[in-house]
Coordinates of C-alpha atoms in Angstrom, one line a residue:
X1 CA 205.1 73.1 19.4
X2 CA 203.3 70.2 18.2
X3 CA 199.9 70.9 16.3
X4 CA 196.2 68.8 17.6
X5 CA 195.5 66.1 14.9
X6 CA 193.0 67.4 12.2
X7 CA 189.6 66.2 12.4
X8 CA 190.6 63.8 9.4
X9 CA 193.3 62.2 11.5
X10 CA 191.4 61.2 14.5
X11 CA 190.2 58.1 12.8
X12 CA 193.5 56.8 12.6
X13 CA 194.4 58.0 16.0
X14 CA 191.7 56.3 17.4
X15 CA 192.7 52.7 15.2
X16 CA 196.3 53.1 16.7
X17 CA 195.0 53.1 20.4
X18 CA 192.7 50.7 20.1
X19 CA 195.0 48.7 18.7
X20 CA 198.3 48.7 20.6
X21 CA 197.7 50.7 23.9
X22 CA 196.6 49.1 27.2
X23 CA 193.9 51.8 28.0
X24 CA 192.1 52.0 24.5
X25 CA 192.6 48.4 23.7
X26 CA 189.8 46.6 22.0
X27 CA 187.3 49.9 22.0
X28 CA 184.7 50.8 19.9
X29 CA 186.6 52.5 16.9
X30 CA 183.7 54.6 16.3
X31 CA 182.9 55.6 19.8
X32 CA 186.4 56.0 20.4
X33 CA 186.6 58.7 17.5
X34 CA 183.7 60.5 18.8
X35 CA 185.2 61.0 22.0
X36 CA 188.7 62.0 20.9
X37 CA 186.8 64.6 18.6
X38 CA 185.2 66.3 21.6
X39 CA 188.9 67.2 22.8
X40 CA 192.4 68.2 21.6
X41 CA 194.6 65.3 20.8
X42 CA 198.4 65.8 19.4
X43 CA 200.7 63.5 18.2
X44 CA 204.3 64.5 20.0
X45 CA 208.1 63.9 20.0
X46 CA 209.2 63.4 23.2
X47 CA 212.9 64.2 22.7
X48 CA 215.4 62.4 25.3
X49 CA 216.5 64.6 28.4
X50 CA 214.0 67.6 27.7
X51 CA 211.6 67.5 30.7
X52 CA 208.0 66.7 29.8
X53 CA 206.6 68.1 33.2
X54 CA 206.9 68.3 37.0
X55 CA 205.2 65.3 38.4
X56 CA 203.4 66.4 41.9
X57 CA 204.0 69.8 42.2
X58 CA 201.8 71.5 45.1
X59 CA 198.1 72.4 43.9
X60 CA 199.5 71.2 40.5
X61 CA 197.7 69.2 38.0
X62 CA 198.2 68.8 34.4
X63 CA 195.7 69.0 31.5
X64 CA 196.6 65.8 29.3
X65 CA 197.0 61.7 29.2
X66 CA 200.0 60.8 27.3
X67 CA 199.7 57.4 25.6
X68 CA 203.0 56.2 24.4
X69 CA 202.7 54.6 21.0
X70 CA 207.0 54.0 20.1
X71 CA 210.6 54.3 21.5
X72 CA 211.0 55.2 24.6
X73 CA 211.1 54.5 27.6
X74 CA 209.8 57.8 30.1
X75 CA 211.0 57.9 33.3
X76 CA 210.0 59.8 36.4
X77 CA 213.0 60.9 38.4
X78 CA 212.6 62.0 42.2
X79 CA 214.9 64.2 44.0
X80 CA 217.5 64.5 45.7
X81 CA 218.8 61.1 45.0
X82 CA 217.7 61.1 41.0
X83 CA 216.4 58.0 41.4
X84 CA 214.1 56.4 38.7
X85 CA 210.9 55.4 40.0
X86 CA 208.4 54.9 37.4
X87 CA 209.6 53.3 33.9
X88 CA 206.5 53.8 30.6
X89 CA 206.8 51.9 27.5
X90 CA 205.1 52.2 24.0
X91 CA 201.4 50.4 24.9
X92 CA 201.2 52.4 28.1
X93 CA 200.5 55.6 29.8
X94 CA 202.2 58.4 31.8
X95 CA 200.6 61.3 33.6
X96 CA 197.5 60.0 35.4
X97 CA 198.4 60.5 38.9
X98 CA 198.6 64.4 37.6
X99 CA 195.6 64.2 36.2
X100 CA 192.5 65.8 38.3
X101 CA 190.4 62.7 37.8
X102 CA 189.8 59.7 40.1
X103 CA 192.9 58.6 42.0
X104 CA 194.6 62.0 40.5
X105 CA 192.6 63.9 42.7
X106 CA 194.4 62.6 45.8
X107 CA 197.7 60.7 44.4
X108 CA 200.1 62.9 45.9
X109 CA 204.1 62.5 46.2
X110 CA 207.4 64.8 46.6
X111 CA 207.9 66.7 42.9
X112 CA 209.1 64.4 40.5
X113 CA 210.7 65.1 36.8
X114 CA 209.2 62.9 34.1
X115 CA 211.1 62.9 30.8
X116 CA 211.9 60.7 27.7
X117 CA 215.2 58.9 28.5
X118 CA 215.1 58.3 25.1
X119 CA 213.3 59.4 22.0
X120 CA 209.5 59.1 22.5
X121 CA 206.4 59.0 20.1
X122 CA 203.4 59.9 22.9
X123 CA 200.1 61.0 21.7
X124 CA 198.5 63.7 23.7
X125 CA 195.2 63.5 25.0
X126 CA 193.5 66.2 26.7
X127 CA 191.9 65.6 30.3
X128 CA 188.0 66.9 28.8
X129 CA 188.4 63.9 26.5
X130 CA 189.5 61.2 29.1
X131 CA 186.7 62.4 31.6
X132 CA 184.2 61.6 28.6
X133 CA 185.6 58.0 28.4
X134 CA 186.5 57.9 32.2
X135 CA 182.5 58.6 33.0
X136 CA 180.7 56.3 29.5
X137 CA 182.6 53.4 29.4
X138 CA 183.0 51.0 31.9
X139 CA 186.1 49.5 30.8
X140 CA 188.2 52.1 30.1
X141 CA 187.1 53.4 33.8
X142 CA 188.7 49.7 35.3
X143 CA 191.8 50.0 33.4
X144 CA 192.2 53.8 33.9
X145 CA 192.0 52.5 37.8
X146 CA 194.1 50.0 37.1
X147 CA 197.3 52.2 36.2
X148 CA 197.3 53.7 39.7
X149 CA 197.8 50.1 41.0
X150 CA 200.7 49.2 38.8
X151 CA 202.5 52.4 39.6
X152 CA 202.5 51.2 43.5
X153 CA 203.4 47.5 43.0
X154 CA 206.4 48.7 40.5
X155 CA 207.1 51.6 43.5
X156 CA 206.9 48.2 45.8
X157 CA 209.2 46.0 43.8
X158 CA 211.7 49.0 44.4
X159 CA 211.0 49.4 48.0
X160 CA 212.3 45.5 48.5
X161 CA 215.5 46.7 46.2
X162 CA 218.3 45.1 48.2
X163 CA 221.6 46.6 48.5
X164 CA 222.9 43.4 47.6
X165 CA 223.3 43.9 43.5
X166 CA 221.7 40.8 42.2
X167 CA 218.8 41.1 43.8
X168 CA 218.8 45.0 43.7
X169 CA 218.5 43.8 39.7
X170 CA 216.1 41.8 39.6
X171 CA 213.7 43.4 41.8
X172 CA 213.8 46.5 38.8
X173 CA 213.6 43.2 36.3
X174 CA 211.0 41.5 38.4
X175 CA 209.0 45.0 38.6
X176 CA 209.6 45.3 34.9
X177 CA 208.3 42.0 34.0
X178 CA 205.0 42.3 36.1
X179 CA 203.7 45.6 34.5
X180 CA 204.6 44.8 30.9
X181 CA 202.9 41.6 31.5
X182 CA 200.1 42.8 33.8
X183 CA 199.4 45.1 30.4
X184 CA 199.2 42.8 28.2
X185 CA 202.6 44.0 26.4
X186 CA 204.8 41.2 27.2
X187 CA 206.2 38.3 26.5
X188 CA 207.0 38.2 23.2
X189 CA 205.9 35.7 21.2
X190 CA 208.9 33.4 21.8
X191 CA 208.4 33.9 25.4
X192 CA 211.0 36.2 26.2
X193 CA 210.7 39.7 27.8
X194 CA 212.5 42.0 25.8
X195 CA 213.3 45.6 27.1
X196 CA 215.2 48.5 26.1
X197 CA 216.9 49.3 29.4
X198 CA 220.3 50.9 29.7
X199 CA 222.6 50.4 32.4
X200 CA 222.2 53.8 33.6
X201 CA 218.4 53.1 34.3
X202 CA 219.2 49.9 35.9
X203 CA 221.7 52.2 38.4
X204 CA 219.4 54.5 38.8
X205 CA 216.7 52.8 39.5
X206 CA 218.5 50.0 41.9
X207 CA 221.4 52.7 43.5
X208 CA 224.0 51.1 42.3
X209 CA 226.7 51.9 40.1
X210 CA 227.4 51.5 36.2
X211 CA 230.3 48.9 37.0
X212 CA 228.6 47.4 39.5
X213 CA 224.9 46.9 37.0
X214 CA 227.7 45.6 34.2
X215 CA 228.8 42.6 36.4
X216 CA 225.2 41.8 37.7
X217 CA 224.2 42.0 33.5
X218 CA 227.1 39.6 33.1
X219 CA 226.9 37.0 35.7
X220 CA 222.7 36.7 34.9
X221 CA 223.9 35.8 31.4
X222 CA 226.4 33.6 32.1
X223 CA 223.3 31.8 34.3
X224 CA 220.9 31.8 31.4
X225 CA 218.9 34.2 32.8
X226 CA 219.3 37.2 30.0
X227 CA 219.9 36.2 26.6
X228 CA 223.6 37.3 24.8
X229 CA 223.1 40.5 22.4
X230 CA 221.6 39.9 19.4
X231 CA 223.4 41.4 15.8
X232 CA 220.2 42.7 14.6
X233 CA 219.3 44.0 18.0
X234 CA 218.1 47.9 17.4
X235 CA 220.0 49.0 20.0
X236 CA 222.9 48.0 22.5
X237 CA 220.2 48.8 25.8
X238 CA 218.3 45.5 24.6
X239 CA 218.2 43.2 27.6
X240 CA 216.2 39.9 26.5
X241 CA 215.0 38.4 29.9
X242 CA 214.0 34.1 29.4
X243 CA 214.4 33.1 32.9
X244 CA 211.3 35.4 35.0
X245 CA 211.1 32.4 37.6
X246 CA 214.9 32.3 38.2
X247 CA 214.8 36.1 38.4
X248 CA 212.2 35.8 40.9
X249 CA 214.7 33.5 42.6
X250 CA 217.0 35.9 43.5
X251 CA 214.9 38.5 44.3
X252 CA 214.4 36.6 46.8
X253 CA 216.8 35.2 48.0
X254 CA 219.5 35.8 51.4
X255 CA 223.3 37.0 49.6
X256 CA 224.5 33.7 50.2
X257 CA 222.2 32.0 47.9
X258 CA 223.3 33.5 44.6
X259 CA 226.3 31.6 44.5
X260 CA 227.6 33.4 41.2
X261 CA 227.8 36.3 42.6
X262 CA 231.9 36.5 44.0
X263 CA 231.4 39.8 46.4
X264 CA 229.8 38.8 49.7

């Protein structure tokens, strides 16, 4: 089990928030430390495919705010279907809807696994320190809000998945590409939205199968819509999106528009 940062280590904890995570961006660094004092905060290691939690379980709620600060991505999973629902990367945060505190209180859904599809460096915060923030500082109180409204419109892009699979794609891209953006994570600096997303998310999260995701991946780089692999790419799930408005094409458009695709 992980231990709580020591008291000397919550200055730098506070720096790495404020510096690369949506929520704590651009705080007071001193406030900020006072706050996470008052509380128990732990650095983790999410490991891939060991369960964080249960998301929604009846008269459930959980006790911490995890702020993903590396690797990754999280995933919520729902049931029966395994389907992905909910994707977190570094700069973001998972477990607010769980939390009893604003929108928590009354975000309900069907019981939903969350765990690190891959390795995950989270920090820990515990809910005593987030209702200190949540109630003193307006801004964090607006972003905190905020989250619950991403989570729907990424749950929306989903909803409007087609069966057809180039548009089942790049509604998950599309959702993808407004929450990254929407938190100030994304593009990079060359204008390019760069995600580690294996095919078996993309499946999962579109209902579709590997084969299936791997000739949708292939045609939208053939188009110019995803960039080739790079050599020095850190892993072989990068998917390099330069095309958001031709994405956002065929999400919406009828089959018959997306002429590259050969099964109608």
């Amino acid at each position: 089990m992980a231990k709580p940062a020591k008291p000397a280590a919550i200055e730098g904890i506070a720096g790495e928030l404020s510096r690369g995570n949506y929520l704590f961006r651009g705080l007071d660094g001193a406030e900020l430390s006072e706050a996470l004092a008052k509380g128990k905060v732990t650095p983790q290691k999410l490991y891939s495919s060991r369960p964080v939690y249960t998301a929604f379980e009846p008269d459930t709620s959980i006790e911490s705010l995890y702020a993903v600060t590396g690797g990754g991505p999280v995933v919520v999973r729902s049931a029966p279907l395994d389907r992905i629902i909910a994707l977190t990367y570094p700069g973001n945060c998972f477990g607010m809807r769980n939390l009893a505190l604003g929108y928590g209180r009354v975000s309900r859904a069907f019981p939903s696994l969350v765990e690190a599809y891959k390795t995950t460096d989270a920090i820990e915060i515990s809910i005593d320190i987030i209702q200190i923030l949540h109630a003193e500082n307006e801004t964090f109180r607006d972003r905190y809000d905020y989250l619950f409204e991403l989570r729907e419109k990424f749950q929306y892009h989903l909803l409007n998945c087609s069966t057809h699979p180039p548009q089942a794609v790049a509604a998950l891209l599309r959702a993808l590409i407004y929450q990254e953006r929407s938190l100030g994570n994304q593009p990079q600096t060359d204008g390019v939205y760069t995600f580690n997303l294996p095919v078996d998310i993309i499946a999962r999260a579109a209902q579709l199968n590997h084969r299936t995701v791997e000739q949708v991946i292939k045609g939208m780089r053939k188009e110019g819509l995803i960039l080739p692999s790079k050599s020095d790419d850190s892993s072989d799930d990068i998917l390099r999106v330069c095309d958001p408005e031709g994405l956002k094409e065929i999400y919406s458009a009828t089959r018959d528009k997306v002429s590259w695709w050969p099964l109608r």
